[in-house]
Coordinates of C-alpha atoms (C1' of nucleotides) in Angstrom, one line a residue:
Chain A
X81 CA 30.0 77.5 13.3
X82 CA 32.9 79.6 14.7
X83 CA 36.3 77.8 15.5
X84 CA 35.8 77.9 19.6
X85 CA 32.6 75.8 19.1
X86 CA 34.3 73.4 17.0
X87 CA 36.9 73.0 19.4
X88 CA 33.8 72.9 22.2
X89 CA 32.4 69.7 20.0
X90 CA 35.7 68.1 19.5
X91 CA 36.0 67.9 23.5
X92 CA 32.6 66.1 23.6
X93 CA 32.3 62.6 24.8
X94 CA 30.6 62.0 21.4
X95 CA 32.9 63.3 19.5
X96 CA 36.3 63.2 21.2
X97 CA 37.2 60.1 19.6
X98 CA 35.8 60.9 16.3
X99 CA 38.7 61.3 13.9
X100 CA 38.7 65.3 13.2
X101 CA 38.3 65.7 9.3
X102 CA 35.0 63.4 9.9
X103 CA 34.0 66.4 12.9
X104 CA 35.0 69.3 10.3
X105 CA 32.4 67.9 7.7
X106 CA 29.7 67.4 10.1
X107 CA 30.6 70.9 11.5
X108 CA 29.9 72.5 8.0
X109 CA 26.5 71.3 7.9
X110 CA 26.0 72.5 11.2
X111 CA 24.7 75.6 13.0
X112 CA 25.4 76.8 16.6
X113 CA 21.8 78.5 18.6
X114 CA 22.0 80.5 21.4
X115 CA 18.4 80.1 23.4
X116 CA 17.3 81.7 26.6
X117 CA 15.9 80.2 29.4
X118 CA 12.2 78.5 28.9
X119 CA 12.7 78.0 25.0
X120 CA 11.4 75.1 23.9
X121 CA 13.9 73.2 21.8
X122 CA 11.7 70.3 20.2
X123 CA 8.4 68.8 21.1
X124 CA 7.4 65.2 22.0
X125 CA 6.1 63.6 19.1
X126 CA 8.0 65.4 16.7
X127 CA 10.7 64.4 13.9
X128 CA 14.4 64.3 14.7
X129 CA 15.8 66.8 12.3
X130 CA 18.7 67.5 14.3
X131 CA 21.5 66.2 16.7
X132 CA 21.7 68.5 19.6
X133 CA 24.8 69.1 21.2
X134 CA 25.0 71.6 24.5
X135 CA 27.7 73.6 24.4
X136 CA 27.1 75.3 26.9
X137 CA 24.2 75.7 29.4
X138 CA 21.5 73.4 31.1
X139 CA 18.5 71.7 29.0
X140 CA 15.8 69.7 30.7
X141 CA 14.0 66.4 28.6
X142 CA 10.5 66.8 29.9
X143 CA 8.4 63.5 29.4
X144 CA 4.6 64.6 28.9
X145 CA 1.0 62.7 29.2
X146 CA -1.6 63.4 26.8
X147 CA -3.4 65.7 29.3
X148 CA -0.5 68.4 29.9
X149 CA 1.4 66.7 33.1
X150 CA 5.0 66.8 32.5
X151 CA 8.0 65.2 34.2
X152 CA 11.9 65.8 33.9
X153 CA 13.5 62.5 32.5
X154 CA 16.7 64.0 32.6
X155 CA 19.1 67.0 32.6
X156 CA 21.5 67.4 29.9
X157 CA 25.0 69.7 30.9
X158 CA 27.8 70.9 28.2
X159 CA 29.0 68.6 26.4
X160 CA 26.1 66.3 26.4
X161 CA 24.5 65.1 22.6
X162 CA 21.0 64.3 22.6
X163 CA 18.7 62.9 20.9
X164 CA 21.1 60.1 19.0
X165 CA 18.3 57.1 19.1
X166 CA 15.4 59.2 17.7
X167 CA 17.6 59.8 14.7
X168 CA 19.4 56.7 14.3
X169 CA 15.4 55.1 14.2
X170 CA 14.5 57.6 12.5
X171 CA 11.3 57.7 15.4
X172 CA 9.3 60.8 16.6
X173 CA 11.1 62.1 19.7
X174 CA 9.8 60.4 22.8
X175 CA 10.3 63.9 25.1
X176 CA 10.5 67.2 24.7
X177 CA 13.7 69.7 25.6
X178 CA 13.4 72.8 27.2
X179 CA 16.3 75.3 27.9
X180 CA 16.9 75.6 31.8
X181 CA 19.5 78.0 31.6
X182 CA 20.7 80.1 28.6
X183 CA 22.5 77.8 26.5
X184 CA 24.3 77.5 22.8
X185 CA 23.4 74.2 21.2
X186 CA 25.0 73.1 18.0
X187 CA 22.5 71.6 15.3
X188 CA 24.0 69.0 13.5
X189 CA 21.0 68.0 10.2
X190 CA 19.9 64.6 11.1
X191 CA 20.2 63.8 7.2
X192 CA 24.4 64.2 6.9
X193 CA 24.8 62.8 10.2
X194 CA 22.7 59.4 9.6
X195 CA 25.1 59.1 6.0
X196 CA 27.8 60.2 8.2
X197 CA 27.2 57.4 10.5
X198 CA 26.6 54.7 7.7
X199 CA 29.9 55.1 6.0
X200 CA 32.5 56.2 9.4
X201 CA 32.9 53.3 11.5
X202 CA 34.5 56.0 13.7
X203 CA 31.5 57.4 14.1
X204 CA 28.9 55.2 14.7
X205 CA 31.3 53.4 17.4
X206 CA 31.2 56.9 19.2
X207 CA 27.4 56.5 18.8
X208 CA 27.3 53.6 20.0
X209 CA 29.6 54.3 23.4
X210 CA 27.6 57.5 23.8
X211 CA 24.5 55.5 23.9
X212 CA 25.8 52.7 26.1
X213 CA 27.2 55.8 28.9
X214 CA 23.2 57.0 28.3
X215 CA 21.5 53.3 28.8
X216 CA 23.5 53.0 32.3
X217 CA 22.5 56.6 33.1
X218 CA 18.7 55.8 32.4
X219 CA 19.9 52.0 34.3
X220 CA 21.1 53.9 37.4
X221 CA 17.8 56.7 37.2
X222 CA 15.3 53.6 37.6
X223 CA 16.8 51.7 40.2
X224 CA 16.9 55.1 42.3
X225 CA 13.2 55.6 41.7
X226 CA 12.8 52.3 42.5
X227 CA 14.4 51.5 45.8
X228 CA 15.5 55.0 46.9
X229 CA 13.5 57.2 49.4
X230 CA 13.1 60.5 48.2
X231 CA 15.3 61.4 51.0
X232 CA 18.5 58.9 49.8
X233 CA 17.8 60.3 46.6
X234 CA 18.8 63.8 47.7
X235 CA 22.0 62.4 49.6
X236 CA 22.9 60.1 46.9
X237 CA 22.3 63.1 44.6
X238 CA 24.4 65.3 46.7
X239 CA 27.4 62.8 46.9
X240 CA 27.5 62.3 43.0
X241 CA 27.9 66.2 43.1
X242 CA 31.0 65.7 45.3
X243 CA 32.5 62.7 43.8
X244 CA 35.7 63.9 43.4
X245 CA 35.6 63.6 47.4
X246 CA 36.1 60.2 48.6
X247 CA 35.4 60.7 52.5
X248 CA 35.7 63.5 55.2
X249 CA 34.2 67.2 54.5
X250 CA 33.1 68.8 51.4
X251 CA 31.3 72.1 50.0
X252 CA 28.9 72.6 47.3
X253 CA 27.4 75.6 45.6
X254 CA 24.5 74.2 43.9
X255 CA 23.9 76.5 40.4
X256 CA 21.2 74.8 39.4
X257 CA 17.5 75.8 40.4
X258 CA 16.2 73.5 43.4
X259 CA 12.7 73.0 41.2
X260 CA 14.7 71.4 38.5
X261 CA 17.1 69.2 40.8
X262 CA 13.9 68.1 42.6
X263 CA 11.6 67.4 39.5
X264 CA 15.2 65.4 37.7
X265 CA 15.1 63.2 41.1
X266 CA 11.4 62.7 40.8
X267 CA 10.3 64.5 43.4
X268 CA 8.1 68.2 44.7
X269 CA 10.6 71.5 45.6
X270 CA 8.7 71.3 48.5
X271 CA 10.1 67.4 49.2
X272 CA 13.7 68.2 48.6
X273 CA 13.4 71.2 50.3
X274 CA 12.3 69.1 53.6
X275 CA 14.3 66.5 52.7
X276 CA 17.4 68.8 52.8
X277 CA 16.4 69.4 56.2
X278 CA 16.3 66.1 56.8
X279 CA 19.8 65.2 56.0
X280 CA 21.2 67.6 59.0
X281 CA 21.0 64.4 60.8
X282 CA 23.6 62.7 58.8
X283 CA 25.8 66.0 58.5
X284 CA 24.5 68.4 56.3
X285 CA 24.4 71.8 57.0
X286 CA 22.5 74.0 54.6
X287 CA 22.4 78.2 53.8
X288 CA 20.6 78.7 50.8
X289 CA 22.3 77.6 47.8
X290 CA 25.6 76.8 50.0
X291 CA 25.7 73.2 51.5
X292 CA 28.2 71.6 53.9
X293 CA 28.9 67.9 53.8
X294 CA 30.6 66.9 57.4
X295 CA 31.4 63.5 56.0
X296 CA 30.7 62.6 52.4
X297 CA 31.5 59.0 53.5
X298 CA 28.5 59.0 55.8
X299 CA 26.2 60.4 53.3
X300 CA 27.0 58.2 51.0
X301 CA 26.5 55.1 53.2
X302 CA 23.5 56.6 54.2
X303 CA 22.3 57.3 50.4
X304 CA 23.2 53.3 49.8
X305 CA 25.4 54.1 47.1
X306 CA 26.8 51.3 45.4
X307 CA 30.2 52.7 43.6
X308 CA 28.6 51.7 40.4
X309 CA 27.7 55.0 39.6
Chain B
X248 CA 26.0 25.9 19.5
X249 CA 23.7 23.8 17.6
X250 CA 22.3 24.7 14.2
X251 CA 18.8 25.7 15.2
X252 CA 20.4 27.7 17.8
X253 CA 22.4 29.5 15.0
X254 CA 19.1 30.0 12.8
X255 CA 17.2 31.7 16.4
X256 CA 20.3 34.1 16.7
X257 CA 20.3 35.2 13.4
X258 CA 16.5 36.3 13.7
X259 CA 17.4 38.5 16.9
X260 CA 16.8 42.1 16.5
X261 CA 20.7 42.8 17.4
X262 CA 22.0 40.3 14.7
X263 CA 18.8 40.4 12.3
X264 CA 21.0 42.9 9.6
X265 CA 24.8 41.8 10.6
X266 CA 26.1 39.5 7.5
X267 CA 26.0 35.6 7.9
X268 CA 29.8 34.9 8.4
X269 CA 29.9 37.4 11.1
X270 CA 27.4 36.2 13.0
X271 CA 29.0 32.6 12.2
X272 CA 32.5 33.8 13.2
X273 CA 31.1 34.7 17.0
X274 CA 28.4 31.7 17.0
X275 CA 32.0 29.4 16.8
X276 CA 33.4 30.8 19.8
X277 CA 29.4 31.0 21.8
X278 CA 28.0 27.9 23.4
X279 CA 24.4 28.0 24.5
X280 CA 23.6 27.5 28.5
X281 CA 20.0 26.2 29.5
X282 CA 19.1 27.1 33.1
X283 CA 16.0 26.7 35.3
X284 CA 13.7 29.5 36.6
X285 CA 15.6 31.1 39.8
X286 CA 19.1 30.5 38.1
X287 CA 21.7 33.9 38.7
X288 CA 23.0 34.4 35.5
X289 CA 25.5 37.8 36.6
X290 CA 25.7 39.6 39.2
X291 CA 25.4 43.1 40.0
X292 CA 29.4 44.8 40.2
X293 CA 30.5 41.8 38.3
X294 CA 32.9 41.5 35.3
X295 CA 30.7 41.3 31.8
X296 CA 32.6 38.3 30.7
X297 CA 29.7 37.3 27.7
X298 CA 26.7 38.7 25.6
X299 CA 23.7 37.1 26.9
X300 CA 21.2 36.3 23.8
X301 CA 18.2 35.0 24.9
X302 CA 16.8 32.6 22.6
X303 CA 13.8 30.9 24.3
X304 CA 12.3 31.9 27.6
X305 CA 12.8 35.4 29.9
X306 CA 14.9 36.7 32.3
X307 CA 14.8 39.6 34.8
X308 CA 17.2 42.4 34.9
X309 CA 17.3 43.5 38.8
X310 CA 18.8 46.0 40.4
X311 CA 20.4 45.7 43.8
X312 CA 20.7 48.0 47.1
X313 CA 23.7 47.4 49.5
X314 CA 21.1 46.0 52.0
X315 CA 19.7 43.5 49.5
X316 CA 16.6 44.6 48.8
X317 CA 16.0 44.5 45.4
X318 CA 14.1 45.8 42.5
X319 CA 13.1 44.8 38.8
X320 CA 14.1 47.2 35.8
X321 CA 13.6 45.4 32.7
X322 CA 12.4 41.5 32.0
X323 CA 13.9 40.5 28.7
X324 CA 12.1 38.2 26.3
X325 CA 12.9 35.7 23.9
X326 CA 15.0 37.5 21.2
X327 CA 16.6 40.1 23.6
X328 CA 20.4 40.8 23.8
X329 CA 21.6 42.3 26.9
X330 CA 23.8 43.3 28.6
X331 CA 25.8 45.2 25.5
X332 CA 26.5 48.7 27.2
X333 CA 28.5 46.6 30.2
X334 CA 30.8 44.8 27.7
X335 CA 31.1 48.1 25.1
X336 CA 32.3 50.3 28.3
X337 CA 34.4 47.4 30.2
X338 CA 32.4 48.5 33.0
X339 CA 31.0 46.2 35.9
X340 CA 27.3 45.1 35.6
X341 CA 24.5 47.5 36.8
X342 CA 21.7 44.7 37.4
X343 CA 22.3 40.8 38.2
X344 CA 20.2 38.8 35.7
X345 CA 18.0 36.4 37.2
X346 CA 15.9 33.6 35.2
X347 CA 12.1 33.7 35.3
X348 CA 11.6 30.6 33.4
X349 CA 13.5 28.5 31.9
X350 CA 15.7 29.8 29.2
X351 CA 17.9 28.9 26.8
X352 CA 20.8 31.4 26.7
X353 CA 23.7 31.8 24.0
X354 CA 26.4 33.1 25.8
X355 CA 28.9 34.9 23.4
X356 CA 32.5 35.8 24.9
X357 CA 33.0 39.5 25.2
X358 CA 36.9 39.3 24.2
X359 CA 35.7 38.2 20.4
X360 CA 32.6 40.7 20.7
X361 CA 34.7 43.9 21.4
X362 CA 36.9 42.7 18.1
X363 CA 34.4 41.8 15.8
X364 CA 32.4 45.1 17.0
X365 CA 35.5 47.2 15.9
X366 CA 36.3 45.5 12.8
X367 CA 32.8 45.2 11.7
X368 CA 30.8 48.2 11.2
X369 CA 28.0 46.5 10.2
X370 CA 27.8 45.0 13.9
X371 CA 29.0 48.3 15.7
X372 CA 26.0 49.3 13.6
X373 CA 23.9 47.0 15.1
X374 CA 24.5 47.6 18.2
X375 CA 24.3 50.5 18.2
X376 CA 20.6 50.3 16.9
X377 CA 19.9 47.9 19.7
X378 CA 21.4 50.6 22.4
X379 CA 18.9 53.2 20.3
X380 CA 15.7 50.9 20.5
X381 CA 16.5 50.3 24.5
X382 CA 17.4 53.6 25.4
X383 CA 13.7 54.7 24.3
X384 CA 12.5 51.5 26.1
X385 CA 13.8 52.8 29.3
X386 CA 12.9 56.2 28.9
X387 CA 8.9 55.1 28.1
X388 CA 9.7 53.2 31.6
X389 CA 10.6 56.7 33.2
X390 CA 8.4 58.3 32.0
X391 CA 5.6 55.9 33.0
X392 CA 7.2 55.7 36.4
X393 CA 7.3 59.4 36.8
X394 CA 3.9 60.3 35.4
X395 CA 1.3 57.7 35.5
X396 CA -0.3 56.0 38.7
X397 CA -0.2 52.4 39.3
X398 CA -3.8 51.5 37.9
X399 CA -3.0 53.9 34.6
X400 CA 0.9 51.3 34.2
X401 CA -1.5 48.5 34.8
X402 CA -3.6 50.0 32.2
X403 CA -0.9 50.7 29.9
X404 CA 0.7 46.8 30.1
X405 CA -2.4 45.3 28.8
X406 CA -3.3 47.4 26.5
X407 CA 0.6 47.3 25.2
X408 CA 0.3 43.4 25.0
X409 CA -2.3 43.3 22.9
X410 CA -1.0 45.9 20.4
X411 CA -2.4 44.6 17.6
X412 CA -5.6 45.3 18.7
X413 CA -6.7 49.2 17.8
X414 CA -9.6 49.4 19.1
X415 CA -12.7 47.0 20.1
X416 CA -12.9 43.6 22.4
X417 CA -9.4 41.5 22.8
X418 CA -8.6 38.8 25.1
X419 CA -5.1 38.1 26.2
X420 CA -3.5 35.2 28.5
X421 CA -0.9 36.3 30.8
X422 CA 1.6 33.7 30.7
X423 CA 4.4 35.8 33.0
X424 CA 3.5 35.4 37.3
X425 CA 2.0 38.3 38.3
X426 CA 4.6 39.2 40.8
X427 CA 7.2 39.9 37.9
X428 CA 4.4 41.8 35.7
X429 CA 4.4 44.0 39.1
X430 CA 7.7 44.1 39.9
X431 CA 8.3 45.4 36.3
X432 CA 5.6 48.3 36.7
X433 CA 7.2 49.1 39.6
X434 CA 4.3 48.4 42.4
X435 CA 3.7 45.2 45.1
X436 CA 1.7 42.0 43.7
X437 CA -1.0 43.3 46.5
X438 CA -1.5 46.5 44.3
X439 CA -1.2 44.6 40.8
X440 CA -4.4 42.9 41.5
X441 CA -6.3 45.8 43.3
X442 CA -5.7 47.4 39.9
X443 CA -7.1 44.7 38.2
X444 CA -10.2 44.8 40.1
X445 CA -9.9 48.4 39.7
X446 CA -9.8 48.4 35.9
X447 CA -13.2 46.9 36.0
X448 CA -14.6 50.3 35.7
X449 CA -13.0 50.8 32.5
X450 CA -14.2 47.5 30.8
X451 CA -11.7 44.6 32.3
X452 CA -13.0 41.7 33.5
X453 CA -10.4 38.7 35.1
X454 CA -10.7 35.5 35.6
X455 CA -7.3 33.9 36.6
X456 CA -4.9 34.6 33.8
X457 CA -7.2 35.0 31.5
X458 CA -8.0 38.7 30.9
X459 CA -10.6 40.2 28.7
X460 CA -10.8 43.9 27.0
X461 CA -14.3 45.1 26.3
X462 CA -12.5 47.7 24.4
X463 CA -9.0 48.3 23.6
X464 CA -9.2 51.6 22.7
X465 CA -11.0 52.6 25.8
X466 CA -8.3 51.0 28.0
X467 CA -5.7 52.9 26.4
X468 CA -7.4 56.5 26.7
X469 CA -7.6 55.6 30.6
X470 CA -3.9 54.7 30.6
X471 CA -3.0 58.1 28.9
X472 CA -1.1 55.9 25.5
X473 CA 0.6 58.1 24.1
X474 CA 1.0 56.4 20.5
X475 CA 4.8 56.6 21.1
X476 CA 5.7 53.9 23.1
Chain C
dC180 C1' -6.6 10.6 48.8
dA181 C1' -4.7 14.1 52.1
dT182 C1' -1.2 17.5 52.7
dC183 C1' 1.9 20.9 51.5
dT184 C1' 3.8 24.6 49.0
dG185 C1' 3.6 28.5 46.1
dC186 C1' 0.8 32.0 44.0
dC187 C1' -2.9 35.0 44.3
dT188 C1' -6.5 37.8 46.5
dT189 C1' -8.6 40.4 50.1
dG190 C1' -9.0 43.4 54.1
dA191 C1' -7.1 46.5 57.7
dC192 C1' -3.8 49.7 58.6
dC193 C1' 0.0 53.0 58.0
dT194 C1' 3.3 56.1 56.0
dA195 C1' 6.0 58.6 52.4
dG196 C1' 5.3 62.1 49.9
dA197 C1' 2.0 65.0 47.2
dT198 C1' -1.0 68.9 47.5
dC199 C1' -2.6 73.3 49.1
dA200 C1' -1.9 77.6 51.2
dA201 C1' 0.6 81.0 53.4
dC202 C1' 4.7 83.4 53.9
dC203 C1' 9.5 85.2 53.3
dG204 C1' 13.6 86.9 51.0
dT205 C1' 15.7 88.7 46.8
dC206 C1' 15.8 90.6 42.4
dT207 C1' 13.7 93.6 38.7
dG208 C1' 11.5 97.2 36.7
dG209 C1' 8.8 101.4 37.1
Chain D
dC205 C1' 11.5 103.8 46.7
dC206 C1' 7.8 100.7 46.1
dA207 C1' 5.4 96.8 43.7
dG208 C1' 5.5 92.8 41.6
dA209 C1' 7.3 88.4 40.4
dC210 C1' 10.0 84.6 41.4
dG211 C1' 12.2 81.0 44.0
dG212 C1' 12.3 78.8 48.2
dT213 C1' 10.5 77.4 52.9
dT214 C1' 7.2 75.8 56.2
dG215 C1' 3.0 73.9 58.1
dA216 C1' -1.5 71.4 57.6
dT217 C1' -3.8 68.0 55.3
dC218 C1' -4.8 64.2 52.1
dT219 C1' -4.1 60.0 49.6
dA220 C1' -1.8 56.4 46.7
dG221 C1' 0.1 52.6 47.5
dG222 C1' 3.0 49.9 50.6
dT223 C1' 2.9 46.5 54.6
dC224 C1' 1.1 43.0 57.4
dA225 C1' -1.9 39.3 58.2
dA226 C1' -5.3 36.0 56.9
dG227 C1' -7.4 33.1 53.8
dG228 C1' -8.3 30.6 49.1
dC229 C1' -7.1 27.8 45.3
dA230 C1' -4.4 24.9 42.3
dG231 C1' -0.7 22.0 41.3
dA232 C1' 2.9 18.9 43.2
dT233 C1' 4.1 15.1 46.4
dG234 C1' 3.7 11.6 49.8

DNA sequence: CATCTGCCTTGACCTAGATCAACCGTCTGG
DNA sequence: CCAGACGGTTGATCTAGGTCAAGGCAGATG
């Protein structure tokens, strides 16, 4: 692993508070990949032999049925660790992860990490705050599929990408593919795309990848955000 | 806190592997809160001021909108410890907490938790594991709102709660009121018992809250159990 | 015993959003 | 330069499941 990376994990929410000899020696163990876009990084069902930390790139957890149908349960960005509870249960992995965008992913062995865990408090307490942040993330994901519209799930989307904007204007460049924004909100390309549209009526003005927010306020009221997110 | 109440703690999945005298230590400084069915408990944006262990009964962890309609996320059951991530972070509940029947509730302080959790590893370590095992409980809840139809959740609740059963007849007695079971999977009471009736095709008869399974096994292939949840 | 209240069921209807199909830029590789 | 391939948009249609309204039934209460 070469020194940036380290630096890159020590700057993780996981590991920021992790005392750094305790980093180094999970570091040694560990190996940094560099996948392209559509590689599949583990499967549902499988063991957790590794903690996966993004260092850079976009990965999708894809959720799939017995008979091939597959949803995106989330969307992990740099800095993100995943899959902490399938090791720390030592359970098959309940999703699988494909690479959205080409990415480096550090490999920590799920082995060292789990002895790791058992003898630094320090580390199992950032465990255990990454997990909490997670289980209000997943919290937050189910109340929106269950009492947003597809179309306040757009605008509430749209005003957590702007959330260092309290009120008044605001421009985004969305990077991301609009297929993976819509399946992460539970939803078709073709719904956000009309959905998008939809939103002109509360101030959004849309060229391609390029949106303008008139008033982030008003989307956000109209989203029924809460300010717990 | 009385000493049978101490006895019921110490069997809870959170506090099941945390050493006697720790558990005695916060049980001191707990007191135990019975409270009828339709009783708040928190409030969504509020301060988390105590652990909740439920020791006997269920509660329902909703979630709100700014124009009060609500929404159901989890119901907790006997045993259950919530809401950990709110006290770990210092953030405001997520969810109120409403009682579904009466329940008898151990209320431990989150001042004392927060300490014991960083002096005691074995407890960080604990909760932790409870974070991990509720993480993958909400994302099976994702997953099964993203990907399954309401018949194939309804499916995929019985035949959960009579997991002991592999395959051939069962019988099972809803005790819960089927407006929470539906609120839970995410669908009206209306549709809950269409799907019922529905379910006949695959081998379900009803009569009242009795329920019987020609075939377990049969009644999970239509729900599309994956064997991970 | 009669009444009421709360829970469940049933039927008729409606709508959000999925699906299907066509089409349009833009980017890539020959 | 052209031909695909890919991502996004748009329109037409379909349907799962929500909503609304009307009973039915059982347990509580007078």
């Amino acid at each position: 692993m070469k020194a940036s990376d380290r630096a890159t994990l020590g700057r993780t929410p996981m590991f920021r508070d992790v005392p750094p000899e305790i980093c180094d020696r999970l570091a040694i163990g560990a190996f940094v990949q560099t996948l392209p876009k559509g590689a599949l990084l583990f499967e549902q069902g499988g063991e957790a032999e590794f903690l996966h930390v993004l260092l850079e790139g976009r990965c999708g957890l894809v959720g799939a049925r017995s008979d091939g149908e597959e949803c995106v349960v989330e969307i992990m960005h740099a800095g993100s660790a995943f899959i902490l509870p399938a090791i720390l249960l030592e359970a098959p992995y309940l999703m699988s992860a494909r690479v959205l965008e080409t990415s480096r992913i550090a490999m920590i062995p799920a082995g060292p990490l789990r002895r790791a865990l058992d003898q630094e408090p320090h580390l199992m307490r950032a465990a255990a705050f990454d997990l909490a942040r997670y289980w209000r993330i997943l919290v937050q994901q189910i109340k929106d599929l269950k009492l947003r519209s597809a179309h306040e799930r757009v605008a509430a989307h749209l005003s957590t990408m702007c959330r260092q904007t309290a009120a008044g204007p605001a421009v985004l460049n969305l990077d991301q593919e609009f297929r993976s924004i819509a399946a992460k909100l539970g939803m078709t390309p073709e719904s956000w795309s009309r959905s998008i549209r939809q939103l002109e009526t509360v101030g959004v003005r849309s060229a391609g990848r390029r949106i303008e927010i008139e008033d982030v306020a008003r989307l956000r009221a109209f989203a029924g955000v809460d300010g717990l997110q």
